[in-house]
CSV table of C-alpha atoms in Angstrom, one decimal:
chain,number,residue,atom,x,y,z
A,295,UNK,CA,98.6,107.0,107.8
A,296,UNK,CA,95.0,108.0,107.0
A,297,UNK,CA,93.3,105.2,105.2
A,298,UNK,CA,89.8,104.8,103.6
A,299,UNK,CA,88.2,101.4,103.0
A,300,UNK,CA,85.2,101.3,100.7
A,301,UNK,CA,83.6,97.9,101.6
A,302,UNK,CA,79.9,97.4,101.2
A,303,UNK,CA,80.0,94.2,103.3
A,304,UNK,CA,81.3,94.8,106.9
A,305,UNK,CA,80.3,93.7,110.4
A,306,UNK,CA,77.7,92.5,111.4
A,307,UNK,CA,77.2,90.8,108.1
A,308,UNK,CA,78.3,87.1,107.8
A,309,UNK,CA,80.4,87.3,104.7
A,310,UNK,CA,84.0,86.4,103.6
A,311,UNK,CA,84.6,90.1,102.9
A,312,UNK,CA,83.4,91.0,106.4
A,313,UNK,CA,85.8,88.6,108.1
A,314,UNK,CA,88.8,89.5,105.9
A,315,UNK,CA,88.5,93.3,105.9
A,316,UNK,CA,87.3,93.5,109.5
A,317,UNK,CA,90.5,91.8,110.6
A,318,UNK,CA,92.7,93.9,108.3
A,319,UNK,CA,91.1,97.2,109.3
A,320,UNK,CA,91.3,96.5,113.0
A,321,UNK,CA,95.0,95.5,112.7
A,322,UNK,CA,95.7,98.8,110.9
A,323,UNK,CA,93.8,100.7,113.6
A,324,UNK,CA,95.8,98.9,116.3
A,325,UNK,CA,99.0,100.0,114.6
A,326,UNK,CA,98.0,103.6,115.0
A,327,UNK,CA,96.6,104.3,111.5
A,328,UNK,CA,93.3,106.2,111.1
A,329,UNK,CA,90.9,104.0,109.3
A,330,UNK,CA,87.6,105.1,107.9
A,331,UNK,CA,85.2,102.5,106.4
A,332,UNK,CA,82.4,103.5,104.0
A,333,UNK,CA,79.9,100.6,104.2
A,334,UNK,CA,76.2,99.9,103.9
A,335,UNK,CA,73.7,100.9,106.6
A,336,UNK,CA,72.3,98.3,109.0
A,337,UNK,CA,68.9,98.7,110.6
A,338,UNK,CA,69.2,99.3,114.3
A,339,UNK,CA,72.9,100.3,114.2
A,340,UNK,CA,74.2,103.9,114.3
A,341,UNK,CA,75.2,105.5,111.0
A,342,UNK,CA,78.4,106.7,112.6
A,343,UNK,CA,80.3,104.5,115.0
A,344,UNK,CA,83.8,103.6,116.1
A,345,UNK,CA,84.3,99.8,116.5
A,346,UNK,CA,87.6,98.4,117.7
A,347,UNK,CA,89.3,101.6,116.6
A,348,UNK,CA,87.8,101.6,113.1
A,349,UNK,CA,85.6,104.6,112.1
A,350,UNK,CA,82.4,103.2,110.4
A,351,UNK,CA,80.3,105.4,108.1
A,352,UNK,CA,77.1,103.4,107.3
A,353,UNK,CA,75.1,104.6,104.4
A,354,UNK,CA,71.6,103.4,103.9
A,355,UNK,CA,70.1,102.0,100.7
A,356,UNK,CA,66.8,102.6,99.1
A,357,UNK,CA,64.0,100.1,98.7
A,358,UNK,CA,65.4,98.5,95.5
A,359,UNK,CA,68.8,98.1,97.0
A,360,UNK,CA,67.3,96.3,100.0
A,361,UNK,CA,65.0,94.1,97.8
A,362,UNK,CA,67.2,91.1,97.4
A,363,UNK,CA,67.4,90.6,101.2
A,364,UNK,CA,63.5,90.5,101.4
A,365,UNK,CA,63.5,87.1,99.6
A,366,UNK,CA,65.6,84.8,101.7
A,367,UNK,CA,65.7,81.2,100.7
A,368,UNK,CA,65.7,80.2,104.4
A,369,UNK,CA,65.5,82.1,107.7
A,370,UNK,CA,67.1,81.9,111.1
A,371,UNK,CA,64.5,79.7,112.7
A,372,UNK,CA,65.4,76.1,112.0
A,373,UNK,CA,61.8,75.0,111.5
A,374,UNK,CA,61.2,77.7,108.9
A,375,UNK,CA,64.4,76.7,107.1
A,376,UNK,CA,63.4,73.0,107.0
A,377,UNK,CA,60.1,73.9,105.2
A,378,UNK,CA,61.5,76.7,103.0
A,379,UNK,CA,64.2,74.5,101.7
A,380,UNK,CA,61.8,72.2,99.9
A,381,UNK,CA,58.7,74.3,99.2
A,382,UNK,CA,58.6,78.1,99.4
A,383,UNK,CA,55.4,79.9,100.0
A,384,UNK,CA,53.7,80.9,96.7
A,385,UNK,CA,53.9,84.6,97.6
A,386,UNK,CA,57.6,84.4,98.2
A,387,UNK,CA,58.2,82.5,94.9
A,388,UNK,CA,56.1,85.1,93.1
A,389,UNK,CA,58.0,88.0,94.6
A,390,UNK,CA,61.3,86.3,93.8
A,391,UNK,CA,60.2,85.8,90.2
A,392,UNK,CA,59.2,89.4,89.8
A,393,UNK,CA,62.5,90.7,91.3
A,394,UNK,CA,64.6,88.3,89.2
A,395,UNK,CA,62.8,89.2,85.9
A,396,UNK,CA,62.6,93.0,86.4
A,397,UNK,CA,65.1,95.0,88.4
A,398,UNK,CA,67.7,92.2,88.5
A,399,UNK,CA,67.7,92.1,84.7
A,400,UNK,CA,68.5,95.8,84.2
A,401,UNK,CA,70.7,97.0,87.1
A,402,UNK,CA,74.4,97.7,86.6
A,403,UNK,CA,77.0,96.9,87.7
A,404,UNK,CA,75.3,94.9,90.5
A,405,UNK,CA,72.7,95.0,93.2
A,406,UNK,CA,74.5,97.8,95.1
A,407,UNK,CA,74.3,100.3,92.1
A,408,UNK,CA,72.0,102.7,93.9
A,409,UNK,CA,74.2,102.7,97.0
A,410,UNK,CA,77.0,104.1,94.8
A,411,UNK,CA,75.6,107.6,95.0
A,412,UNK,CA,75.6,107.8,98.7
A,413,UNK,CA,78.9,106.0,99.0
A,414,UNK,CA,80.6,108.2,96.5
A,415,UNK,CA,79.3,111.4,98.1
A,416,UNK,CA,80.4,110.3,101.6
A,417,UNK,CA,83.8,109.2,100.4
A,418,UNK,CA,84.4,112.5,98.6
A,419,UNK,CA,83.4,114.5,101.6
A,420,UNK,CA,85.7,112.5,103.9
A,421,UNK,CA,88.6,112.8,101.5
A,422,UNK,CA,88.1,116.5,100.9
A,423,UNK,CA,87.8,117.2,104.7
A,424,UNK,CA,91.2,115.5,105.4
A,425,UNK,CA,93.1,113.9,102.5
A,426,UNK,CA,93.9,110.1,102.7
A,427,UNK,CA,97.3,108.5,102.1
A,428,UNK,CA,95.6,105.4,100.8
A,429,UNK,CA,92.2,104.1,99.6
A,430,UNK,CA,91.2,100.4,99.3
A,431,UNK,CA,88.0,99.3,97.4
A,432,UNK,CA,86.8,95.8,97.9
A,433,UNK,CA,84.5,93.6,95.7
A,434,UNK,CA,82.1,92.1,95.6
A,435,UNK,CA,80.1,94.2,94.9
A,436,UNK,CA,82.0,95.8,92.0
A,437,UNK,CA,80.1,99.1,92.8
A,438,UNK,CA,82.8,99.6,95.5
A,439,UNK,CA,85.5,99.9,92.8
A,440,UNK,CA,83.4,102.5,91.0
A,441,UNK,CA,83.4,104.6,94.2
A,442,UNK,CA,87.2,104.1,94.3
A,443,UNK,CA,87.5,105.1,90.7
A,444,UNK,CA,85.5,108.3,91.2
A,445,UNK,CA,87.8,109.2,94.1
A,446,UNK,CA,90.9,108.5,92.0
A,447,UNK,CA,89.6,110.7,89.1
A,448,UNK,CA,88.6,113.6,91.5
A,449,UNK,CA,91.6,113.4,93.9
A,450,UNK,CA,94.9,111.9,92.8
A,451,UNK,CA,96.8,112.5,96.0
A,452,UNK,CA,96.4,109.0,97.4
A,453,UNK,CA,97.5,105.5,96.5
A,454,UNK,CA,94.6,103.2,95.4
A,455,UNK,CA,94.5,99.5,96.0
A,456,UNK,CA,91.8,97.4,94.4
A,457,UNK,CA,90.9,94.1,96.1
A,458,UNK,CA,88.9,91.4,94.2
A,459,UNK,CA,87.3,88.8,96.5
A,460,UNK,CA,85.5,87.6,93.4
A,461,UNK,CA,86.2,88.5,89.7
A,462,UNK,CA,83.7,90.6,87.8
A,463,UNK,CA,83.6,90.6,84.0
A,464,UNK,CA,84.4,86.9,83.6
A,465,UNK,CA,82.2,85.6,86.5
A,466,UNK,CA,79.9,83.6,84.2
A,467,UNK,CA,78.4,81.0,86.6
A,468,UNK,CA,77.0,83.6,89.0
A,469,UNK,CA,77.1,86.8,87.1
A,470,UNK,CA,76.5,90.0,89.0
A,471,UNK,CA,74.4,91.5,86.2
A,472,UNK,CA,72.9,90.8,82.8
A,473,UNK,CA,75.9,89.8,80.7
A,474,UNK,CA,73.8,89.8,77.5
A,475,UNK,CA,73.2,93.5,78.0
A,476,UNK,CA,76.3,94.6,79.8
A,477,UNK,CA,79.1,92.2,78.8
A,478,UNK,CA,81.2,94.8,76.9
A,479,UNK,CA,80.4,97.5,79.4
A,480,UNK,CA,81.7,95.2,82.2
A,481,UNK,CA,85.0,94.8,80.5
A,482,UNK,CA,85.4,98.5,79.8
A,483,UNK,CA,84.6,99.4,83.4
A,484,UNK,CA,86.9,96.8,84.8
A,485,UNK,CA,89.7,97.9,82.4
A,486,UNK,CA,89.3,101.5,83.7
A,487,UNK,CA,89.7,100.3,87.2
A,488,UNK,CA,92.8,98.3,86.4
A,489,UNK,CA,94.3,101.2,84.5
A,490,UNK,CA,93.9,103.7,87.3
A,491,UNK,CA,94.7,101.5,90.3
A,492,UNK,CA,98.2,101.5,91.8
A,493,UNK,CA,97.8,97.8,92.8
A,494,UNK,CA,95.3,95.1,92.3
A,495,UNK,CA,94.9,92.2,94.7
A,496,UNK,CA,93.3,88.8,94.0
A,497,UNK,CA,93.2,85.7,96.2
A,498,UNK,CA,94.3,82.9,93.8
A,499,UNK,CA,96.9,82.4,91.1
A,500,UNK,CA,94.4,81.4,88.4
A,501,UNK,CA,92.4,84.6,88.9
A,502,UNK,CA,95.6,86.6,88.6
A,503,UNK,CA,96.5,84.8,85.3
A,504,UNK,CA,93.1,85.4,83.8
A,505,UNK,CA,93.2,89.1,84.6
A,506,UNK,CA,96.8,89.4,83.3
A,507,UNK,CA,95.6,88.0,80.0
A,508,UNK,CA,92.5,90.3,79.9
A,509,UNK,CA,94.5,93.4,80.9
A,510,UNK,CA,98.1,92.9,80.0
A,511,UNK,CA,98.9,96.5,80.5
A,512,UNK,CA,98.2,96.1,84.2
A,513,UNK,CA,99.8,92.6,84.6
A,514,UNK,CA,102.7,93.9,86.7
A,515,UNK,CA,100.4,95.4,89.2
A,516,UNK,CA,98.3,92.3,89.9
A,517,UNK,CA,99.3,90.5,93.1
A,518,UNK,CA,98.0,87.4,95.0
A,519,UNK,CA,97.1,88.1,98.6
A,520,UNK,CA,95.9,84.6,99.8
A,521,UNK,CA,92.7,83.8,101.6
A,522,UNK,CA,92.4,84.7,105.3
A,523,UNK,CA,92.4,82.2,108.1
A,524,UNK,CA,90.2,84.0,110.7
A,525,UNK,CA,91.2,84.1,114.3
A,526,UNK,CA,88.5,81.8,115.5
A,527,UNK,CA,89.7,82.1,119.1
A,528,UNK,CA,88.3,85.7,119.0
A,529,UNK,CA,84.8,84.5,118.1
A,530,UNK,CA,82.5,84.9,121.2
A,531,UNK,CA,81.5,81.6,122.8
A,532,UNK,CA,78.1,80.0,122.0
A,533,UNK,CA,76.1,77.4,123.8
A,534,UNK,CA,76.3,73.8,122.4
A,535,UNK,CA,74.5,73.5,119.1
A,536,UNK,CA,73.9,69.8,118.9
A,537,UNK,CA,72.4,67.4,121.5
A,538,UNK,CA,73.1,63.8,122.0
A,539,UNK,CA,76.3,61.7,122.0
A,540,UNK,CA,77.5,59.0,119.7
A,541,UNK,CA,76.5,60.8,116.5
A,542,UNK,CA,78.6,61.2,113.3
A,543,UNK,CA,77.8,64.7,112.3
A,544,UNK,CA,78.6,66.0,108.8
A,545,UNK,CA,78.4,69.8,108.8
A,546,UNK,CA,78.4,72.1,105.9
A,547,UNK,CA,78.4,75.9,106.7
A,548,UNK,CA,77.8,77.8,103.5
A,549,UNK,CA,75.4,79.0,100.9
A,550,UNK,CA,74.1,76.6,98.2
A,551,UNK,CA,74.0,77.8,94.6
A,552,UNK,CA,72.8,75.6,91.8
A,553,UNK,CA,75.2,77.2,89.3
A,554,UNK,CA,78.4,76.5,91.2
A,555,UNK,CA,77.8,74.7,94.5
A,556,UNK,CA,74.8,72.4,94.6
A,557,UNK,CA,74.2,69.6,97.3
A,558,UNK,CA,73.5,66.8,94.8
A,559,UNK,CA,76.7,64.8,95.4
A,560,UNK,CA,76.6,65.4,99.1
A,561,UNK,CA,73.0,64.1,99.4
A,562,UNK,CA,73.7,61.0,97.2
A,563,UNK,CA,76.7,60.3,99.4
A,564,UNK,CA,74.7,60.6,102.6
A,565,UNK,CA,72.0,58.3,101.1
A,566,UNK,CA,74.7,55.7,100.5
A,567,UNK,CA,75.9,56.2,104.1
A,568,UNK,CA,72.4,55.0,105.2
A,569,UNK,CA,73.3,51.5,103.9
A,570,UNK,CA,76.4,51.3,106.1
A,571,UNK,CA,77.1,50.7,109.8
A,572,UNK,CA,76.9,54.5,110.2
A,573,UNK,CA,73.2,54.6,109.2
A,574,UNK,CA,71.8,55.1,112.7
A,575,UNK,CA,74.5,57.6,113.8
A,576,UNK,CA,75.0,59.8,110.8
A,577,UNK,CA,73.5,63.3,110.6
A,578,UNK,CA,73.9,65.9,108.0
A,579,UNK,CA,73.7,69.6,109.0
A,580,UNK,CA,73.6,72.5,106.6
A,581,UNK,CA,74.1,76.0,107.9
A,582,UNK,CA,73.2,78.8,105.5
A,583,UNK,CA,70.8,79.5,102.7
A,584,UNK,CA,69.5,76.8,100.5
A,585,UNK,CA,69.1,79.4,97.7
A,586,UNK,CA,67.8,77.9,94.4
A,587,UNK,CA,68.7,74.3,95.4
A,588,UNK,CA,65.4,73.4,97.2
A,589,UNK,CA,64.5,70.8,94.6
A,590,UNK,CA,67.6,68.7,95.5
A,591,UNK,CA,66.0,67.9,98.8
A,592,UNK,CA,62.7,66.7,97.5
A,593,UNK,CA,63.7,63.0,97.3
A,594,UNK,CA,64.9,63.2,100.9
A,595,UNK,CA,61.9,65.1,102.4
A,596,UNK,CA,61.2,62.4,105.0
A,597,UNK,CA,64.7,62.8,106.4
A,598,UNK,CA,64.5,66.6,106.9
A,599,UNK,CA,64.4,67.3,110.6
A,600,UNK,CA,65.4,63.7,111.5
A,601,UNK,CA,68.6,63.0,109.6
A,602,UNK,CA,69.1,66.1,107.5
A,603,UNK,CA,69.0,69.3,109.3
A,604,UNK,CA,68.7,72.7,107.6
A,605,UNK,CA,69.5,75.4,110.0
A,606,UNK,CA,69.1,78.4,107.7
A,607,UNK,CA,71.0,81.7,108.2
A,608,UNK,CA,72.8,81.6,111.6
A,609,UNK,CA,75.0,84.1,113.4
A,610,UNK,CA,78.8,83.7,113.3
A,611,UNK,CA,79.1,82.3,116.8
A,612,UNK,CA,76.5,79.6,116.1
A,613,UNK,CA,78.3,78.5,112.9
A,614,UNK,CA,81.8,78.4,114.6
A,615,UNK,CA,80.4,76.4,117.5
A,616,UNK,CA,78.7,73.9,115.1
A,617,UNK,CA,82.0,73.5,113.2
A,618,UNK,CA,83.8,72.8,116.5
A,619,UNK,CA,81.3,70.1,117.4
A,620,UNK,CA,81.3,68.5,113.9
A,621,UNK,CA,82.7,65.0,113.3
A,622,UNK,CA,83.5,65.9,109.7
A,623,UNK,CA,83.4,69.3,108.0
A,624,UNK,CA,82.1,69.3,104.4
A,625,UNK,CA,83.4,71.5,101.6
A,626,UNK,CA,81.6,71.7,98.2
A,627,UNK,CA,84.1,72.8,95.6
A,628,UNK,CA,83.2,75.7,93.4
A,629,UNK,CA,82.5,74.7,89.8
A,630,UNK,CA,85.1,77.2,88.8
A,631,UNK,CA,88.9,76.7,88.6
A,632,UNK,CA,89.8,80.2,89.8
A,633,UNK,CA,87.8,80.5,93.1
A,634,UNK,CA,88.8,79.1,96.4
A,635,UNK,CA,86.2,78.7,99.2
A,636,UNK,CA,87.5,80.8,102.1
A,637,UNK,CA,85.9,78.5,104.7
A,638,UNK,CA,88.5,75.7,104.1
A,639,UNK,CA,91.1,77.9,105.9
A,640,UNK,CA,88.8,77.7,108.9
A,641,UNK,CA,88.5,74.0,108.5
A,642,UNK,CA,92.3,73.6,108.6
A,643,UNK,CA,92.6,76.0,111.6
A,644,UNK,CA,90.1,73.9,113.5
A,645,UNK,CA,92.1,70.7,112.8
A,646,UNK,CA,88.9,68.8,111.8
A,647,UNK,CA,88.5,66.0,109.2
A,648,UNK,CA,87.4,67.6,105.9
A,649,UNK,CA,85.3,65.8,103.3
A,650,UNK,CA,85.9,67.8,100.1
A,651,UNK,CA,83.4,67.1,97.4
A,652,UNK,CA,84.5,68.3,93.9
A,653,UNK,CA,83.5,67.9,90.3
A,654,UNK,CA,87.1,67.5,88.9
A,655,UNK,CA,90.5,66.7,90.2
A,656,UNK,CA,91.7,70.1,89.1
A,657,UNK,CA,89.4,71.9,91.6
A,658,UNK,CA,91.2,74.7,93.4
A,659,UNK,CA,90.1,73.4,96.8
A,660,UNK,CA,91.5,69.9,96.1
A,661,UNK,CA,94.9,71.4,95.2
A,662,UNK,CA,94.8,73.6,98.3
A,663,UNK,CA,93.8,70.8,100.7
A,664,UNK,CA,96.5,68.5,99.4
A,665,UNK,CA,98.7,70.1,102.0
A,666,UNK,CA,96.2,69.3,104.8
A,667,UNK,CA,96.6,65.7,106.2
A,668,UNK,CA,93.0,65.4,107.4
A,669,UNK,CA,91.3,66.0,104.1
A,670,UNK,CA,89.9,63.7,101.5
A,671,UNK,CA,88.8,65.0,98.1
A,672,UNK,CA,86.1,62.9,96.4
A,673,UNK,CA,85.4,63.5,92.7
A,674,UNK,CA,81.8,63.2,91.6
A,675,UNK,CA,81.7,60.5,89.0
A,676,UNK,CA,77.9,61.1,88.6
A,677,UNK,CA,77.4,57.4,88.9
A,678,UNK,CA,76.0,55.3,91.7
A,679,UNK,CA,78.0,55.2,95.0
A,680,UNK,CA,79.2,52.0,96.5
A,681,UNK,CA,78.1,52.0,100.2
A,682,UNK,CA,81.1,49.8,101.2
A,683,UNK,CA,83.5,52.3,99.6
A,684,UNK,CA,81.8,55.2,101.3
A,685,UNK,CA,82.0,53.4,104.6
A,686,UNK,CA,85.7,52.6,104.2
A,687,UNK,CA,86.6,56.1,103.2
A,688,UNK,CA,84.7,57.7,106.0
A,689,UNK,CA,86.3,55.4,108.5
A,690,UNK,CA,89.7,56.3,107.2
A,691,UNK,CA,88.9,60.0,107.4
A,692,UNK,CA,87.7,59.8,110.9
A,693,UNK,CA,90.8,57.9,111.9
A,694,UNK,CA,93.3,60.6,110.7
A,695,UNK,CA,95.2,62.1,113.7
A,696,UNK,CA,94.7,65.6,114.8
A,697,UNK,CA,97.5,67.9,113.6
A,698,UNK,CA,99.8,69.0,116.4
A,699,UNK,CA,101.2,72.4,117.1
A,700,UNK,CA,103.6,73.3,114.2
A,701,UNK,CA,102.3,70.6,111.9
A,702,UNK,CA,100.7,73.2,109.5
A,703,UNK,CA,103.3,75.9,109.1
A,704,UNK,CA,101.7,77.1,105.9
A,705,UNK,CA,98.7,78.4,107.8
A,706,UNK,CA,100.9,81.3,109.0
A,707,UNK,CA,100.8,82.8,105.5
A,708,UNK,CA,97.0,83.1,105.9
A,709,UNK,CA,96.9,84.7,109.4
A,710,UNK,CA,95.3,88.1,109.9
A,711,UNK,CA,98.7,89.8,110.7
A,712,UNK,CA,100.3,88.5,107.5
A,713,UNK,CA,97.4,89.4,105.3
A,714,UNK,CA,97.1,92.9,106.8
A,715,UNK,CA,100.8,93.5,106.3
A,716,UNK,CA,100.6,92.3,102.7
A,717,UNK,CA,97.9,94.9,101.9
A,718,UNK,CA,100.0,97.5,103.7
A,719,UNK,CA,102.9,96.8,101.5
A,720,UNK,CA,100.7,97.3,98.5
A,721,UNK,CA,99.4,100.5,100.0
A,722,UNK,CA,102.9,101.8,100.5
A,723,UNK,CA,104.3,100.4,97.2
A,724,UNK,CA,106.7,98.0,98.9
A,725,UNK,CA,105.8,94.5,97.9
A,726,UNK,CA,107.1,91.5,99.9
A,727,UNK,CA,109.1,88.9,97.9
A,728,UNK,CA,107.9,86.0,100.1
A,729,UNK,CA,106.0,83.3,98.2
A,730,UNK,CA,102.8,81.8,99.4
A,731,UNK,CA,103.4,78.1,99.3
A,732,UNK,CA,99.7,77.1,99.5
A,733,UNK,CA,98.9,79.1,96.4
A,734,UNK,CA,101.9,78.1,94.3
A,735,UNK,CA,100.1,74.9,93.3
A,736,UNK,CA,97.0,76.8,92.6
A,737,UNK,CA,98.6,79.2,90.2
């Protein structure tokens, strides 16, 4: 089959869409399918390249499209990240304010809107040169689906599968555009995509149910394809990240966002830990951007660089090595019932103890991790934390046995091969009847 993937995020970006669709595209290519990927350009990389059998077509953005990446909340050097997390330089704060109060207020449907024109043109040229059997568009950004919609309306010879990594019109905590201006337009555009698509894939049952209510005419074409458990053994090796023995390292690899995923509960818990027998050994490591959460670290400024380590953006190999060396992996539940952090599949695959910090017992990650024996979900009561209780629960978590081979059979449903095959069934119109046990409870 000839297949086209419209996916703004692709390697070398560190992004859930990159890991998921890189694995799927490479599996399809290994099976003998011709796979073209229309993706965003990367400075220093060729515009046309074949990587692991996948044909990449990288399309560059203009200045406004690149602007968001010019204002990182923290950078790769650890020392820069430590400082930026608490107090950004005035020029950076000013630039961020201007961007957030000008272009970000008016673009539609999202930051990638100007990339649409290059992506649409390239996709049409590729499809007219040699017709495709199937097209997949992936969000976020939603712009990818508008490229897919343009292809569908121009060329109706292929099957079109739409994949939502995150929802669009009802994503209120972290909206992709100005909902006050574009709320109705968002729904109209999304309805057009659902109407034209042959199949729609989402990652959780709650997302499917919300979309089925919004667009009942398309309910029968909405399918759950669960989160991917990346093949971590394929990640290139990296030198040790941490130095020193006898430490209890709590590691959180991920982006912080005040609206849905702030570090407040984690920092209060770590503060309580300083009044236990773990005080001298405990370290907290955060890998990823601090985003708009710098103020949460102000009360703990004296700990930064000594007990609390902010590593900033890191490469994939660094993050995986840090996770392997962690004593406990931390998950911060999304403050939304329909989104499931993809990283918890990696946590389970590594067999590590997982400290899952959530704001309600109905959190999707708490339901998911109920099937994982080395996880504890702690609900934030917003009140003071009892150090004795924190110590007791951490001791119990550290004492949980490592899962043996075959102890987590449900992980197989999240492997790259199974996920790629599920999408291929949607592409060919033959849907598997197999249930995904880990998502039944989340539905």
